[in-house]
Coordinates of C-alpha atoms in Angstrom, one line a residue:
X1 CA -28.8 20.2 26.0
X2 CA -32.1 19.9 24.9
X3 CA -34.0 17.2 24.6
X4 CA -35.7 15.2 21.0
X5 CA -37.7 12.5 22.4
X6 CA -38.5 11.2 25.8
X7 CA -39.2 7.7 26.3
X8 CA -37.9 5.0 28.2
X9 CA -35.6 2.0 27.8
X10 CA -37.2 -1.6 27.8
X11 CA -34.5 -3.7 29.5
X12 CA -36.4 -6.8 30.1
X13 CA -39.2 -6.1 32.6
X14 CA -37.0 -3.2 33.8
X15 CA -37.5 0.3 33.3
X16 CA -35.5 3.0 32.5
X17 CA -36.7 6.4 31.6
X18 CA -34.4 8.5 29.5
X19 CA -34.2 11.4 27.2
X20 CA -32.8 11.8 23.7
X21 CA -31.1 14.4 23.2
X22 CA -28.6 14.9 20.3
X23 CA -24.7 13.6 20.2
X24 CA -23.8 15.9 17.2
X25 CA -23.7 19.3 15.6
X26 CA -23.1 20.6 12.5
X27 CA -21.0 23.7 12.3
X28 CA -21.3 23.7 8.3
X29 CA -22.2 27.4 7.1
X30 CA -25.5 28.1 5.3
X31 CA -25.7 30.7 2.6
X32 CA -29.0 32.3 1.9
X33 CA -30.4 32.6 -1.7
X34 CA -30.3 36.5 -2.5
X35 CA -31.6 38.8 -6.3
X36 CA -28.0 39.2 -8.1
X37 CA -29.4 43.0 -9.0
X38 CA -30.7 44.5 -5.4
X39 CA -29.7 41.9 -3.6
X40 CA -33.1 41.2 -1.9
X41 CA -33.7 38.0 -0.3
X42 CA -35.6 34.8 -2.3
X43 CA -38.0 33.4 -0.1
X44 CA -40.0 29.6 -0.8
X45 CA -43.6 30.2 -0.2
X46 CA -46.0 27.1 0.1
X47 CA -48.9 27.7 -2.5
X48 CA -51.2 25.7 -2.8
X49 CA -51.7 23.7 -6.3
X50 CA -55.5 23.8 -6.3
X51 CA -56.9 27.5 -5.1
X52 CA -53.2 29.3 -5.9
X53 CA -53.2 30.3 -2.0
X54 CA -50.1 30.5 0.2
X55 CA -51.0 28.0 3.3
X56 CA -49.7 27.9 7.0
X57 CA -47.9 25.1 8.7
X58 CA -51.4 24.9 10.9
X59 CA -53.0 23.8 7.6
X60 CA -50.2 21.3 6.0
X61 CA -50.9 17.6 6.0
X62 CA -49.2 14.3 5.3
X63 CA -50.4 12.1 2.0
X64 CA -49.0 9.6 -0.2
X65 CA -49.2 9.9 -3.9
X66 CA -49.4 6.8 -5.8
X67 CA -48.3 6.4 -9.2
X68 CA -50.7 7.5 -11.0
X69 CA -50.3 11.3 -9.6
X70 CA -53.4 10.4 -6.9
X71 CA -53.1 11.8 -3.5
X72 CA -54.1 9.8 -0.1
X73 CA -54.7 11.8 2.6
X74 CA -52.8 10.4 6.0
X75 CA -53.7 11.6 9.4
X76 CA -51.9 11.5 13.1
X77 CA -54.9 9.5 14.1
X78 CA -54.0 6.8 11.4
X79 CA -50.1 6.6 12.4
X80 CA -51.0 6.4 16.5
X81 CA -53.5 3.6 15.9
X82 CA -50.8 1.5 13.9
X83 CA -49.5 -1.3 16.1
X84 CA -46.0 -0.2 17.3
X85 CA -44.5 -1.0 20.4
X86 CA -41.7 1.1 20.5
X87 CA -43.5 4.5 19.8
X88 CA -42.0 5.5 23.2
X89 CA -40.1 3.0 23.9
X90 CA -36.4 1.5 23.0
X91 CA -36.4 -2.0 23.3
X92 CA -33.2 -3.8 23.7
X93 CA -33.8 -7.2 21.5
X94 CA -29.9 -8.7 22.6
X95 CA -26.2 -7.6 22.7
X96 CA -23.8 -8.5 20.4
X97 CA -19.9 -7.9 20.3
X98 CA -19.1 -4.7 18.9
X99 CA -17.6 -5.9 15.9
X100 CA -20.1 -7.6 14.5
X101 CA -22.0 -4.2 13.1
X102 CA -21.0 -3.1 10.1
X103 CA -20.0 0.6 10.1
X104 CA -21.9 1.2 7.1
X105 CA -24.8 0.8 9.0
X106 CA -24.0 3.9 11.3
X107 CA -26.7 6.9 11.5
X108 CA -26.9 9.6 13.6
X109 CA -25.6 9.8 17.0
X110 CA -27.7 10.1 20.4
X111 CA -26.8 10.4 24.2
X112 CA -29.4 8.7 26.5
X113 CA -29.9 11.0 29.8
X114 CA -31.3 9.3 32.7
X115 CA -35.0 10.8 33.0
X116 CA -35.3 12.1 37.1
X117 CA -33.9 10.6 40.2
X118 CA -35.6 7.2 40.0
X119 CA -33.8 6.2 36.9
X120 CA -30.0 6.7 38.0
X121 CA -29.8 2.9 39.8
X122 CA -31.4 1.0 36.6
X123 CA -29.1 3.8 34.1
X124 CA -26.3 2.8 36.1
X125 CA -26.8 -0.8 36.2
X126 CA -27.7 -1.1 32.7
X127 CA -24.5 1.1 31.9
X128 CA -22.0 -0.8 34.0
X129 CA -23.3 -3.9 32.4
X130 CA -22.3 -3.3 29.0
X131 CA -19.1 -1.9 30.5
X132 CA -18.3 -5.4 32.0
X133 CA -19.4 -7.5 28.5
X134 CA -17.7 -5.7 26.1
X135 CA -20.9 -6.1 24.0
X136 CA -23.3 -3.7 22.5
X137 CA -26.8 -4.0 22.8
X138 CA -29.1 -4.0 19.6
X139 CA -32.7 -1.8 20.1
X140 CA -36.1 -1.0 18.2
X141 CA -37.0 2.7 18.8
X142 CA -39.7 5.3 16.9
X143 CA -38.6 8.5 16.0
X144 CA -39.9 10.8 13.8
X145 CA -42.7 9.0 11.9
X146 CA -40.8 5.7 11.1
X147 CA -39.5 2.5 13.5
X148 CA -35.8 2.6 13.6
X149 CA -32.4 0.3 14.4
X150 CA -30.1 1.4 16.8
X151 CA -27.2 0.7 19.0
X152 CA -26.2 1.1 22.7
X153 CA -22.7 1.4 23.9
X154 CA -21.0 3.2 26.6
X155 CA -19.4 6.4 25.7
X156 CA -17.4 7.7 29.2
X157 CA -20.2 7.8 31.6
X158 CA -22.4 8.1 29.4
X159 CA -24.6 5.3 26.8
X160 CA -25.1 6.6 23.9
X161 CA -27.3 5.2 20.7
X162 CA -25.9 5.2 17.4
X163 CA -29.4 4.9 14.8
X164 CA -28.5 1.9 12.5
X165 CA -29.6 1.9 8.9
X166 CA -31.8 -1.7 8.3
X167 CA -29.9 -4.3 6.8
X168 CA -32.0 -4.1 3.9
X169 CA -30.9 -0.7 3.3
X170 CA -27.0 -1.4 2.5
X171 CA -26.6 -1.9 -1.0
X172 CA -24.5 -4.8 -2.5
X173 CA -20.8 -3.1 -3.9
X174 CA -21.6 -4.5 -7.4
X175 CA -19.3 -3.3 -9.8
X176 CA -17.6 -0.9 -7.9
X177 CA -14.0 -2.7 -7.2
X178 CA -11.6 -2.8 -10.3
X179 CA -12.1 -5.2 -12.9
X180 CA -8.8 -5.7 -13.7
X181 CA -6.6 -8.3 -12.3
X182 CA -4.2 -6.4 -10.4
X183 CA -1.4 -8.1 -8.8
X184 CA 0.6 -5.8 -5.9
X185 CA 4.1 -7.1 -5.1
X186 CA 5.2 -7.4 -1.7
X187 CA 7.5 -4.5 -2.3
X188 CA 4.8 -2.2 -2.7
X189 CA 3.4 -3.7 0.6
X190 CA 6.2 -3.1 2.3
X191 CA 6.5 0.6 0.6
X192 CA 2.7 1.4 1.6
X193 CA 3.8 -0.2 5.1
X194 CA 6.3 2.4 5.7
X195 CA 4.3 5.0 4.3
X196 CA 1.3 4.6 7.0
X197 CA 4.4 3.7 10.1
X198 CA 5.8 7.4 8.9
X199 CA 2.3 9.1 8.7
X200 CA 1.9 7.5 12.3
X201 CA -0.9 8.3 14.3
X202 CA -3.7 11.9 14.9
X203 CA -5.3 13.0 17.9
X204 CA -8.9 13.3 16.7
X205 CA -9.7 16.6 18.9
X206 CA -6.5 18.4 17.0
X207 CA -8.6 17.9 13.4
X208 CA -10.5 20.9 12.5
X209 CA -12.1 22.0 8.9
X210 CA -9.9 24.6 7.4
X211 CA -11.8 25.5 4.9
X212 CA -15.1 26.5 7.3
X213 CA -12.5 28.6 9.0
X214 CA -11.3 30.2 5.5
X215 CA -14.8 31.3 4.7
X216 CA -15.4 32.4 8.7
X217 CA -12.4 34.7 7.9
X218 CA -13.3 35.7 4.6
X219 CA -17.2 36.9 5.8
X220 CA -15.7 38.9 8.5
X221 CA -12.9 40.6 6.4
X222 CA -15.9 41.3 3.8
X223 CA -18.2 42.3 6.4
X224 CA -15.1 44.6 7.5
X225 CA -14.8 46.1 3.8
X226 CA -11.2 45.1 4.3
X227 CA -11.1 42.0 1.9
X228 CA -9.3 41.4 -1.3
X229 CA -9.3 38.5 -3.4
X230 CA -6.5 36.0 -4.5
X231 CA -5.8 34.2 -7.0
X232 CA -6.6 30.5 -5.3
X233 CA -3.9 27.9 -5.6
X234 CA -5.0 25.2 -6.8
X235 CA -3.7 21.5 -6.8
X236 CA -3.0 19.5 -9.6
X237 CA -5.5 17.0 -9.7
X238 CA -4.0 13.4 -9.1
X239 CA -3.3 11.6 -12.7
X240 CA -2.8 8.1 -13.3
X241 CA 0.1 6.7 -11.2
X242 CA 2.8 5.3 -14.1
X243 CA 4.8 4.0 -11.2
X244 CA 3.8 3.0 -8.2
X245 CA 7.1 2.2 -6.3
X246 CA 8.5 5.4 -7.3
X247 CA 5.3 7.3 -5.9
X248 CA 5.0 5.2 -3.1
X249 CA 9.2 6.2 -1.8
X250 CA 8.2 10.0 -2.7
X251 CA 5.4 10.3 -0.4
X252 CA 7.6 8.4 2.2
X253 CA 9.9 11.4 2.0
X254 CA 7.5 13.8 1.4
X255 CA 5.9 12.5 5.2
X256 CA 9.3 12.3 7.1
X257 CA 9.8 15.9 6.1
X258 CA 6.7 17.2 7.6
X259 CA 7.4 15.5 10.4
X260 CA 10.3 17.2 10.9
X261 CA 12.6 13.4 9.8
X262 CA 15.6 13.9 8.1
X263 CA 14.5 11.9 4.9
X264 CA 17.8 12.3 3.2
X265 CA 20.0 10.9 6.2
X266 CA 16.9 7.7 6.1
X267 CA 17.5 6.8 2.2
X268 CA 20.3 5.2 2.5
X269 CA 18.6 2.6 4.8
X270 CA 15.6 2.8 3.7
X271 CA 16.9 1.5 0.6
X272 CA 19.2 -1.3 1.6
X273 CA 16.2 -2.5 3.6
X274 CA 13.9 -3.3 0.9
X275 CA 16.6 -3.4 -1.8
X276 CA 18.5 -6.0 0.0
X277 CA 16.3 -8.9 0.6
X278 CA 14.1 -11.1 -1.8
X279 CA 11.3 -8.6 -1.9
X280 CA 9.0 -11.1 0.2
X281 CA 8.9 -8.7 2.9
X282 CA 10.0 -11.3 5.5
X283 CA 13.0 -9.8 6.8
X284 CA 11.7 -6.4 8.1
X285 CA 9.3 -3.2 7.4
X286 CA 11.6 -2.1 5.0
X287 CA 10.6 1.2 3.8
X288 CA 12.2 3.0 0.2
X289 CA 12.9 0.6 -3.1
X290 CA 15.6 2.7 -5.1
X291 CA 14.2 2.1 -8.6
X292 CA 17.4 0.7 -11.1
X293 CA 16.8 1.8 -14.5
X294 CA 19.1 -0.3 -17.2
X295 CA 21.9 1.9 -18.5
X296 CA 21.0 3.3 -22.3
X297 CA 23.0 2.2 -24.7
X298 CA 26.6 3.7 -25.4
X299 CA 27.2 4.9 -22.0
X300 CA 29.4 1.8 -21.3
X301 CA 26.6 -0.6 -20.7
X302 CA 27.9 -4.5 -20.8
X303 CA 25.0 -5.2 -22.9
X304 CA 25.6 -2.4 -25.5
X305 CA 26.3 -3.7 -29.1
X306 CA 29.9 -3.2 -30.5
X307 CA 30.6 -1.5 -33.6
X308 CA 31.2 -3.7 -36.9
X309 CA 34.4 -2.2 -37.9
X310 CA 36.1 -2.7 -34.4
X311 CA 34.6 -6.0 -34.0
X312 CA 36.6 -7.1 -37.2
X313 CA 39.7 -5.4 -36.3
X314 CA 39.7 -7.0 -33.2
X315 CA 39.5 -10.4 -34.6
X316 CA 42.0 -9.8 -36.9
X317 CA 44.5 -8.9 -33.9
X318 CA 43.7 -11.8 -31.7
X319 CA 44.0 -14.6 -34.9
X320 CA 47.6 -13.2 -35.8
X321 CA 48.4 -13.3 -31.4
X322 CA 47.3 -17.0 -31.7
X323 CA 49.5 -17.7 -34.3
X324 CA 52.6 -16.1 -33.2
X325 CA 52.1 -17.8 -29.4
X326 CA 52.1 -21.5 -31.5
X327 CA 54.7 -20.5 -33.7
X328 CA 56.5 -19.7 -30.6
X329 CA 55.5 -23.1 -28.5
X330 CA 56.7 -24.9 -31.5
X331 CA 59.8 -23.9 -32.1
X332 CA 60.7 -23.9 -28.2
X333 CA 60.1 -28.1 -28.4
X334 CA 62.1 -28.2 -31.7
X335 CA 65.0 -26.5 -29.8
X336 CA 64.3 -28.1 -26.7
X337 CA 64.4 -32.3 -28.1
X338 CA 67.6 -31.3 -30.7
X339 CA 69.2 -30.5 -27.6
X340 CA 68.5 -33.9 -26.1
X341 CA 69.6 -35.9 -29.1
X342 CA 72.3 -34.2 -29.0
X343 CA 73.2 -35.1 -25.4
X344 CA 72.3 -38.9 -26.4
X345 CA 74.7 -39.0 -29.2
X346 CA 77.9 -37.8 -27.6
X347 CA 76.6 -40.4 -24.5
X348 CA 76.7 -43.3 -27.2
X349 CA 79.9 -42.1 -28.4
X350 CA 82.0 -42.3 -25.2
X351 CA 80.6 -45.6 -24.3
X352 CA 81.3 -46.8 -27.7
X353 CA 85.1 -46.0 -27.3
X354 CA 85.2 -47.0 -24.1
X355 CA 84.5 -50.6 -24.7
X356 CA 86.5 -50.4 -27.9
X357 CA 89.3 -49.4 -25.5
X358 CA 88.9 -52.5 -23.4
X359 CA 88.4 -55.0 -25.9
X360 CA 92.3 -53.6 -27.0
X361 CA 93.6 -53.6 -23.6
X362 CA 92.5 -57.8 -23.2
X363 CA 93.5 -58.8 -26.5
X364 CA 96.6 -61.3 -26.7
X365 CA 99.7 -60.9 -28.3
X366 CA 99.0 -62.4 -31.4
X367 CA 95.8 -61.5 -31.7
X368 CA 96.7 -57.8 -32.1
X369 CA 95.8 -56.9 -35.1
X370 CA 92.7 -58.9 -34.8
X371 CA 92.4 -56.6 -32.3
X372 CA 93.1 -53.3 -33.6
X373 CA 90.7 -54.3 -36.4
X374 CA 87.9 -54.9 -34.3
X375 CA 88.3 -51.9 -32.6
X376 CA 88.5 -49.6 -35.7
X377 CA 85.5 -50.9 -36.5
X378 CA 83.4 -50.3 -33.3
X379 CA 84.8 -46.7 -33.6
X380 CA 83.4 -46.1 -37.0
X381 CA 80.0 -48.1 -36.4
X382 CA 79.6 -45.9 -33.3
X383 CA 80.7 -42.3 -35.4
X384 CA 77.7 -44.1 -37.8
X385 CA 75.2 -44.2 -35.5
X386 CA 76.1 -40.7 -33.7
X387 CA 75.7 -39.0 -37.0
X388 CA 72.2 -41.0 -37.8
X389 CA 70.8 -40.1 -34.7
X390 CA 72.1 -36.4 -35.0
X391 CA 69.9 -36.0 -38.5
X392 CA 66.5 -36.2 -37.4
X393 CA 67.2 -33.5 -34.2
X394 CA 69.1 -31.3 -37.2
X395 CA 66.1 -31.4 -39.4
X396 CA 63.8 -30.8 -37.0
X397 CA 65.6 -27.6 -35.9
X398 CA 66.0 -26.4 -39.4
X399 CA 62.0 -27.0 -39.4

């Protein structure tokens, strides 16, 4: 590979010579401007503004204009006499974990090649070194006209230097987040969960930019005479998401099937497994939420209104059951204590005669129709009080 820059690394008072020598490509495709009528190539020439004259690269310059529109001229000579130490140099200020740069600073990529045999041992030290702290280390280089920020870390065998923008250089996220209040539910945490365990993981190297390769192909087929255009499918362009937990399960499925998952056999599970917890997300990665909808009205919903004319009917119906079960009750307990005055009376009765017959059987001789008397007249007091006690148990029957 060829080299950018050659320098050297500043590691302290040791010395490392290196070159710089580019970590990426771009395999993007560049079209040329071409006249729509012969198809003739547009060219940029460099005029100049004063005299009207197309200039050479031998004869361009650097200046700065001001605001006002004014030009001032700057040299080579001017630049080389500014006091920069790292003109040629990359000078390692400290080392820092990894984590602690911001990804946003990341710039283009460089490898650092160990410049001729006497810089292998202090390459390899300095390589191993980083290898064994886990850190980075943070350098000042000059490249191209301007001092720059970069980082060293070990890629394989390799250190490479990632340029880092200045921190002055990131600009504050003001105003881009949402500025609604949005509140996600755990559900949808656990739904999003599932969706990046199903998507799973990519080998980098097998990523590759289909579209370059669609216009590769189409050049050559054109360049061929064989090509014929299509009508290009297009994809709808993604509208505002109305519901979230039903999106999120679709693209669930939508994953397992491209990766070959029976997503159909999974649902079932999937659904009692956030479906049947609290929705916290503590008792698993649960993965589809089936969405319950409430039942429309008239299709035998619990909730659904009955109509007026059945309501009253039914009413109606249930007053006239109530009465008939009372009506029913009561007259079973009418029956019911008849019956047992009944059985009281005729108990009263025998014992009545009974001890009429014994007050008979001691009488004495003379005293016999004392006797007799007295015994007719228990007999009637107790066919009295028989039939008294028999007229309440009547009447309430006949109630």
């Amino acid at each position: 590979m060829r080299s950018i820059w050659n320098g050297a690394i500043s590691f302290g008072l040791v010395s490392i010579p290196i070159k710089l020598v580019n970590a990426t490509e771009s395999h993007s495709i560049s079209f040329r401007q071409i006249h729509l009528a012969d198809g003739g190539r547009i060219r940029y020439r460099k005029v100049c503004e004063t005299d009207g004259e197309e200039v050479s690269a031998a004869e361009i310059g650097k200046g700065y204009e001001e605001a006002d529109g004014s030009i001032i001229p700057i040299t080579d000579e001017d630049l080389a006499q500014l006091p920069i130490s790292t003109a040629r140099t990359i000078e390692i200020m400290s080392f820092v974990p990894a984590d602690e740069i911001d990804p946003l600073q990341m710039d283009a990529a460089y490898y650092l090649a160990a410049n001729g045999a006497t810089a292998a041992k202090p390459y390899t030290l300095l390589r191993e070194a980083l290898k064994r702290s886990r850190k980075v280390a943070i350098a000042k280089f000059a490249l191209r006209g301007r001092e720059r920020l970069g980082m060293l870390r070990v890629v394989d065998d390799v250190i490479a230097m990632h340029g880092l923008l200045w921190p002055d250089e990131i600009r504050v996220p003001e105003g881009v987040a949402p500025d609604a209040d949005v509140t996600v539910r755990d559900a949808e945490l656990d739904l999003a969960d599932a969706l990046m365990a199903t998507l799973g993981e990519v080998e980098m190297s097998s990523l590759h930019d289909d579209y370059r390769e669609a216009v590769e192909s189409m050049i050559a087929a054109k360049a061929g005479g064989a090509f014929e255009p299509s009508e290009a499918v297009v994809e709808p362009a993604g509208g505002q998401v109305i519901d979230l937990m039903a999106a999120l399960e679709r693209s669930v499925r939508a994953a397992k099937e491209s990766r070959g998952e029976d997503a159909g056999a999974d649902a079932d599970a999937d659904a009692d497994a956030v479906g049947g917890g609290t929705g916290t997300g503590s008792g698993g990665a649960a993965e589809v939420t089936p969405i319950r909808r409430k039942a429309a009205a008239g299709r035998g919903s619990a909730n659904a209104p009955k109509a007026v004319g059945g309501k009253k009917s039914t009413a109606s119906s249930a007053g006239k059951a109530a009465s008939g079960a009372a009506s029913t009750k009561k007259s079973t307990a009418t029956g019911k204590s008849a019956a047992t005055s009944r059985k009281t009376t005729k108990t009263a009765a025998k014992t009545t005669a009974k001890t009429a017959r014994s007050s008979t059987k001691s009488a004495k001789p003379g005293a016999s129709g004392a006797a007799k008397s007295t015994a007719a007249s228990a007999k009637k007091s107790s066919a009295t009080a028989a039939k008294k006690a028999a007229a309440p148990a009547r009447k309430r029957s006949s109630a």
